Coordinates of N, CA and C in Angstrom, one line a residue:
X1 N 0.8 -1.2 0.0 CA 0.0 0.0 0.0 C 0.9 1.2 0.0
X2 N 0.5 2.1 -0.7 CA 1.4 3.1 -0.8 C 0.5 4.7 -0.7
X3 N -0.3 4.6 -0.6 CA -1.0 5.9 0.3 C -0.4 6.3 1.6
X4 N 0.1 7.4 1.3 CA 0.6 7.5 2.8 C -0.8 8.3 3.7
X5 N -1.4 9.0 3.2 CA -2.6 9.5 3.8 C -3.7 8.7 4.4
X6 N -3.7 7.7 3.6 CA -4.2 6.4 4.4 C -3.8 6.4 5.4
X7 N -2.5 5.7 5.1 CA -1.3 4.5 6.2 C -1.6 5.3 7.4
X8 N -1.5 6.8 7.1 CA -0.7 7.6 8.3 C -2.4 8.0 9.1
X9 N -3.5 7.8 8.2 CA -4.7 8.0 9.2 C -5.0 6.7 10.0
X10 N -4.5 5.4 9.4 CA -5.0 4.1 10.0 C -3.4 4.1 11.0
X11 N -2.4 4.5 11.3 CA -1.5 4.9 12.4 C -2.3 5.4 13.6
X12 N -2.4 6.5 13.0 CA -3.4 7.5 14.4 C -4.1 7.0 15.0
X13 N -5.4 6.1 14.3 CA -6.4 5.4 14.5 C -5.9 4.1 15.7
X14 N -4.9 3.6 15.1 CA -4.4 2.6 16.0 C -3.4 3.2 17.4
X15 N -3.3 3.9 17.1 CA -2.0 4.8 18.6 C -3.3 5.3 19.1
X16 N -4.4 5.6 19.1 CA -5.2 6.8 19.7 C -5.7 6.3 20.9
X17 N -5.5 4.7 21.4 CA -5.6 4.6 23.0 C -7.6 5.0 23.1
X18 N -8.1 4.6 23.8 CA -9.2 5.2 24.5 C -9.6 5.9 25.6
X19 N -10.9 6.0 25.5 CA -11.3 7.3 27.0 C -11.9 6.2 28.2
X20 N -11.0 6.3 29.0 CA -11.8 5.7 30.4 C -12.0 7.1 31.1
X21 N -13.0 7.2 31.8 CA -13.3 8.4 32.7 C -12.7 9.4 32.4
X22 N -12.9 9.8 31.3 CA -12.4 10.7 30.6 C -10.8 11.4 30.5
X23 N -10.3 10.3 31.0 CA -8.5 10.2 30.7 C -8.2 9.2 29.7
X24 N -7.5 9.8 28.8 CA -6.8 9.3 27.5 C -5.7 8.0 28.0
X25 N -6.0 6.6 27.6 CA -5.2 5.5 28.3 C -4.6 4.7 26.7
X26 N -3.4 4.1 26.9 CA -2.8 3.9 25.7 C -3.4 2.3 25.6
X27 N -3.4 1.6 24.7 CA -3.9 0.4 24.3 C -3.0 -0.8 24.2
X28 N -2.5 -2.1 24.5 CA -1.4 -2.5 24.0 C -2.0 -3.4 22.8
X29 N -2.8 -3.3 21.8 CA -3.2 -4.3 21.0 C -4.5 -3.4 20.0
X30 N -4.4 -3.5 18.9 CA -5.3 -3.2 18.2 C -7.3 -3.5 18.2
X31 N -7.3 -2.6 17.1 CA -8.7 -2.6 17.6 C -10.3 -3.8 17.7
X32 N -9.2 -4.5 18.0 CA -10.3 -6.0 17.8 C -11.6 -5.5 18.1
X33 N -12.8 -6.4 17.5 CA -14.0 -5.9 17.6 C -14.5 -4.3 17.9
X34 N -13.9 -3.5 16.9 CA -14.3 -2.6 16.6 C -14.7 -2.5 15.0
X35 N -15.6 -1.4 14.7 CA -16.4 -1.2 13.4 C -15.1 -1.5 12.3
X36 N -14.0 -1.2 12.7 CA -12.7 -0.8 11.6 C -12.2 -1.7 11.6
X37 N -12.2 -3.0 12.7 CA -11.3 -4.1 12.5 C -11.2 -5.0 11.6
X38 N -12.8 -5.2 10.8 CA -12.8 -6.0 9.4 C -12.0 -5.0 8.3
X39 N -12.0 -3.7 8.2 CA -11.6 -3.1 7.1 C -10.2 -3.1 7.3
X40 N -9.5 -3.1 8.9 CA -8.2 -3.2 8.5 C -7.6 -4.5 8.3
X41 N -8.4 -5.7 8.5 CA -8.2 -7.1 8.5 C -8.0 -7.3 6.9
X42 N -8.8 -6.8 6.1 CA -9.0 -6.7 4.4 C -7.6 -6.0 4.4
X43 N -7.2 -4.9 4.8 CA -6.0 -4.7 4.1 C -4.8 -5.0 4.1
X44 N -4.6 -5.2 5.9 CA -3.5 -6.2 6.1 C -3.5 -7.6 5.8
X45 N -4.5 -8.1 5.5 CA -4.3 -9.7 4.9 C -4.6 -9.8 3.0
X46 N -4.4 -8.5 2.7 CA -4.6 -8.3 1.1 C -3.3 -9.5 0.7
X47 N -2.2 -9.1 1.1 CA -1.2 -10.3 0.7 C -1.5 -11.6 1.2
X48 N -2.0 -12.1 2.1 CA -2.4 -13.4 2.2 C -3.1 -13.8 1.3
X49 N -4.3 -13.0 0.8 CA -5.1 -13.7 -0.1 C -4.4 -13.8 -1.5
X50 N -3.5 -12.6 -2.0 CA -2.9 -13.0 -3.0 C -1.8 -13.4 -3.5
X51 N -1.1 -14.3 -1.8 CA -0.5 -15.3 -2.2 C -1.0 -16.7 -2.4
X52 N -2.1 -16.7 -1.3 CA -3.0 -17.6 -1.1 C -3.7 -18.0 -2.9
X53 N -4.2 -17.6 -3.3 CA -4.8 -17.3 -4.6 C -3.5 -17.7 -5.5
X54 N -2.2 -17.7 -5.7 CA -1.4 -17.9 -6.6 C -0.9 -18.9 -6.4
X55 N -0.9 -19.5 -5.4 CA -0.8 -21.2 -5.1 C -1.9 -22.0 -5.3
X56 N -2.7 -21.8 -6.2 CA -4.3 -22.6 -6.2 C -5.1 -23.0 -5.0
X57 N -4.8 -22.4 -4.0 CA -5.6 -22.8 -2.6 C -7.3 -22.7 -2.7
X58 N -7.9 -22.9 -2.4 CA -9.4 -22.3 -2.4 C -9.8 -22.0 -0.5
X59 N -9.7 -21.0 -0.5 CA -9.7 -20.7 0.8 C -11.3 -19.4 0.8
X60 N -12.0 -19.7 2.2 CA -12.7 -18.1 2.5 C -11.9 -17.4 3.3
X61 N -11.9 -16.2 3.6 CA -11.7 -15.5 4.6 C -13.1 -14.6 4.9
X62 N -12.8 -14.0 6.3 CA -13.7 -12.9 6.7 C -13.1 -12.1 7.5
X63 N -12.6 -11.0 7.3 CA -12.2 -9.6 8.3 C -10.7 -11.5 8.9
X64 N -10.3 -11.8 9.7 CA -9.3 -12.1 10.3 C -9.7 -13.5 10.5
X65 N -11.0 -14.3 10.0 CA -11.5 -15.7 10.3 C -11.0 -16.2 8.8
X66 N -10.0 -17.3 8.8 CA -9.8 -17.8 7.4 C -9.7 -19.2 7.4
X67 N -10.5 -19.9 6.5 CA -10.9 -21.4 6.5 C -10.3 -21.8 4.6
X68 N -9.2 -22.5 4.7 CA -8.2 -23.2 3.5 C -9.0 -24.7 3.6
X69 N -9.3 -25.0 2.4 CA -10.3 -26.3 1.8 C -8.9 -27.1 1.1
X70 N -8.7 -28.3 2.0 CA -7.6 -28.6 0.9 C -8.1 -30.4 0.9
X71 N -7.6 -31.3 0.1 CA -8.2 -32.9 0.2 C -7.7 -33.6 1.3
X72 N -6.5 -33.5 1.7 CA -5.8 -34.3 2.7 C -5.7 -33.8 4.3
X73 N -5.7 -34.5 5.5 CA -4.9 -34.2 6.7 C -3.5 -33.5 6.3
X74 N -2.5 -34.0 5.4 CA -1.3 -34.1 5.7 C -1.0 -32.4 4.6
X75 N -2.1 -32.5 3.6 CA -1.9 -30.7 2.9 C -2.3 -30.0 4.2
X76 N -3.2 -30.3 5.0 CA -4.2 -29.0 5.9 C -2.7 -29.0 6.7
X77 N -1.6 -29.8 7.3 CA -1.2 -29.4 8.2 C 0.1 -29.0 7.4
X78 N 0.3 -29.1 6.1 CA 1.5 -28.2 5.4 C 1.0 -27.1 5.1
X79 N -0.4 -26.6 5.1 CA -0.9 -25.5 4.2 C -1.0 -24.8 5.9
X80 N -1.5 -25.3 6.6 CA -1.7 -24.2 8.2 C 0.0 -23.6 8.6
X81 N 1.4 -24.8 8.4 CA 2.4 -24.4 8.3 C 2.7 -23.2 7.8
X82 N 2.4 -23.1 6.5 CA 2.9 -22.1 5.4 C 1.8 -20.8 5.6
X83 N 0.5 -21.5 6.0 CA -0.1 -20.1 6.2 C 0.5 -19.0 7.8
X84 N 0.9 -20.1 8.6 CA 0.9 -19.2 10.2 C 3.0 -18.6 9.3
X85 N 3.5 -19.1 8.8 CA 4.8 -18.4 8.6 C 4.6 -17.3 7.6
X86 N 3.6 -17.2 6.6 CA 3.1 -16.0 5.9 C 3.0 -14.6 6.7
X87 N 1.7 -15.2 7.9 CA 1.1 -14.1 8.8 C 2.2 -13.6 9.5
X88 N 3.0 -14.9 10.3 CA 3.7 -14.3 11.7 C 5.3 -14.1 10.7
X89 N 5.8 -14.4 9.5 CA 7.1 -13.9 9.6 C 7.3 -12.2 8.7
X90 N 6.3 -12.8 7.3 CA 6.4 -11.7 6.4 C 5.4 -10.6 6.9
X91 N 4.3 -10.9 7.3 CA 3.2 -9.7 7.4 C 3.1 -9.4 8.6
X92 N 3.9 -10.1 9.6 CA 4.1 -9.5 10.9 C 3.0 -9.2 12.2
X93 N 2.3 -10.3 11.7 CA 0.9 -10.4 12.4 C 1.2 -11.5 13.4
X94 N 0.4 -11.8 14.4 CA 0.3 -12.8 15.4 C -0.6 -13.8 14.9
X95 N -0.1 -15.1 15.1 CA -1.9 -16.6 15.0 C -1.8 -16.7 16.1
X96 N -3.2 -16.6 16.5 CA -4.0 -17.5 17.6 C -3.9 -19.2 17.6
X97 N -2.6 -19.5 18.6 CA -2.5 -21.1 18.2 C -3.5 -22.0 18.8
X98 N -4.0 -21.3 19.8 CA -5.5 -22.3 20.4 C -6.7 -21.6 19.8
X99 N -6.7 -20.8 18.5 CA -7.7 -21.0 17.5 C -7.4 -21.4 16.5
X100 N -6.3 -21.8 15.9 CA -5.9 -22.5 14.7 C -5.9 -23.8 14.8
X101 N -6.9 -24.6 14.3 CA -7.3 -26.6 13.7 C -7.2 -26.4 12.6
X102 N -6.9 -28.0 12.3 CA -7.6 -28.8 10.9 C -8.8 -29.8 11.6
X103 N -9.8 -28.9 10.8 CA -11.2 -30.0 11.2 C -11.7 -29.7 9.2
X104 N -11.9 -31.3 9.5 CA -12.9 -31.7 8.1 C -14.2 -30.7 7.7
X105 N -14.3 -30.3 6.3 CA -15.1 -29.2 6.2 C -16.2 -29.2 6.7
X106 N -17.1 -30.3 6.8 CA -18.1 -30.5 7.7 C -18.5 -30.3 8.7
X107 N -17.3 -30.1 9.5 CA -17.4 -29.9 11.0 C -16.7 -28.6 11.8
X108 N -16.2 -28.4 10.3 CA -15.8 -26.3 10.3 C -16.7 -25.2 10.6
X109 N -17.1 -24.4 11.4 CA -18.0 -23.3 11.1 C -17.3 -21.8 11.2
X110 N -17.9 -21.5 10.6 CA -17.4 -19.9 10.1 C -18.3 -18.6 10.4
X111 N -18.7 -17.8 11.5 CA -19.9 -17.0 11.2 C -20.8 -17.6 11.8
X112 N -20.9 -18.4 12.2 CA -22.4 -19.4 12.8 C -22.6 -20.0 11.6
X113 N -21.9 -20.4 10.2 CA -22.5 -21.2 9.3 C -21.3 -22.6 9.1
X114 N -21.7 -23.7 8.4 CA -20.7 -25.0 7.9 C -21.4 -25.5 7.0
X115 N -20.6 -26.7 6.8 CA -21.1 -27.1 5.7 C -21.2 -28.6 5.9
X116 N -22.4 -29.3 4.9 CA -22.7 -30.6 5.4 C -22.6 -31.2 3.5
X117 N -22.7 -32.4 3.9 CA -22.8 -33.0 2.1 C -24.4 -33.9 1.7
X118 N -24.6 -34.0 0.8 CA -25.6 -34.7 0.4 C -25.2 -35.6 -0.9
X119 N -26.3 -34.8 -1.9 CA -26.0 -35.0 -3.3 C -24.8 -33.8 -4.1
X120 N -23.9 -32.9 -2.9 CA -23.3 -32.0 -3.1 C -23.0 -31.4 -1.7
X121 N -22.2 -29.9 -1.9 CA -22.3 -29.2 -0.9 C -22.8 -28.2 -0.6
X122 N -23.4 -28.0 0.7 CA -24.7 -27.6 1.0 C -24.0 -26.5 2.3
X123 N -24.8 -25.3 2.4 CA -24.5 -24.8 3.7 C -25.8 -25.0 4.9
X124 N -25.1 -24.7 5.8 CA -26.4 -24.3 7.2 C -25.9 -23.9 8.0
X125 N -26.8 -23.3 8.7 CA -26.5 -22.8 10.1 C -25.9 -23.5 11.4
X126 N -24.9 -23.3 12.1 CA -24.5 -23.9 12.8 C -25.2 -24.2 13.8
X127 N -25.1 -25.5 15.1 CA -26.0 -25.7 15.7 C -26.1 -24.9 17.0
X128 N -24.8 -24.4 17.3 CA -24.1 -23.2 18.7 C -24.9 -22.1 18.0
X129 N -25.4 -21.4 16.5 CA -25.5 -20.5 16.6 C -27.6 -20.6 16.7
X130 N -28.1 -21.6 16.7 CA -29.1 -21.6 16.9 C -29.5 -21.6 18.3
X131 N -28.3 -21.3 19.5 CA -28.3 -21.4 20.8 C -28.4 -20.0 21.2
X132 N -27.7 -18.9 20.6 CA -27.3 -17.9 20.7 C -28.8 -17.0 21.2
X133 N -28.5 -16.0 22.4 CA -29.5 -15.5 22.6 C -30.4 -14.3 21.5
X134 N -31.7 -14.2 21.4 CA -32.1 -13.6 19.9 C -32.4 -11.9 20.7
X135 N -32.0 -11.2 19.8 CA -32.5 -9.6 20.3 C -33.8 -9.5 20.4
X136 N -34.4 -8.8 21.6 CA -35.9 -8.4 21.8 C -36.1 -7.7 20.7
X137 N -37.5 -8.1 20.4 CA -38.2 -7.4 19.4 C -38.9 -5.9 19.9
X138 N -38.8 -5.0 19.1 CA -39.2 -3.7 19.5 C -40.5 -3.4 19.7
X139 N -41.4 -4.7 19.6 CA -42.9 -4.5 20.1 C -43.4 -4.8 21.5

């Protein structure tokens, strides 16, 4: 990326700490679950996807959740290698090693959704996310 007007507003954005009781307190970690964290997740992982994409992978991502479809146990645990040395050496990012598995696509969910087989592949709703409590309705 080479906007520096960008770069240098998504800097600020991340140094700018928050307001507790109305004193300015410094942060040690970015803005997870904030409105901006999917849009900075798109741009810091632009190079994952298009390295990911030039090796024939078929992978989703979402904002910083990424699920790689590959045939084997033994590719998922050379492809999660090569992915966590992508993140953590060149792009300088951290993996969550007690959220990074290989589980069979079936039994993957992403979003509250996975995927099941039939006569093909099919999606649905996850069964945790049919647990989830539902927002009051405004009537």
């Amino acid at each position: 990326m080479n906007d520096k007007r960008l770069l240098k507003l998504i800097r600020r954005y991340l140094e700018a700490g928050i307001m507790a009781d109305g004193v300015r307190q410094a942060v040690s970690q970015g803005p997870h679950r904030s409105p901006l964290s999917p849009l900075l997740s798109n741009i810091m992982l632009d190079d994952f996807d298009q390295e990911f994409w030039a090796r024939g992978h078929r992978f989703v991502r979402y904002a910083d959740d990424i699920r790689v479809f590959v045939k084997s146990k033994r590719a998922a645990e050379r492809v999660l290698e090569q992915g966590t040395r992508l993140l953590e050496q060149r792009l300088k990012l951290r993996v969550n090693q007690a959220k990074s598995s290989i589980a069979p696509a079936t039994t993957a969910v992403l979003l509250g959704f996975g995927f099941f087989t039939t006569s093909g592949v099919k999606i649905r709703v996850a069964p945790k996310a049919w647990q989830r409590p539902k927002p009051a309705s405004g009537r």
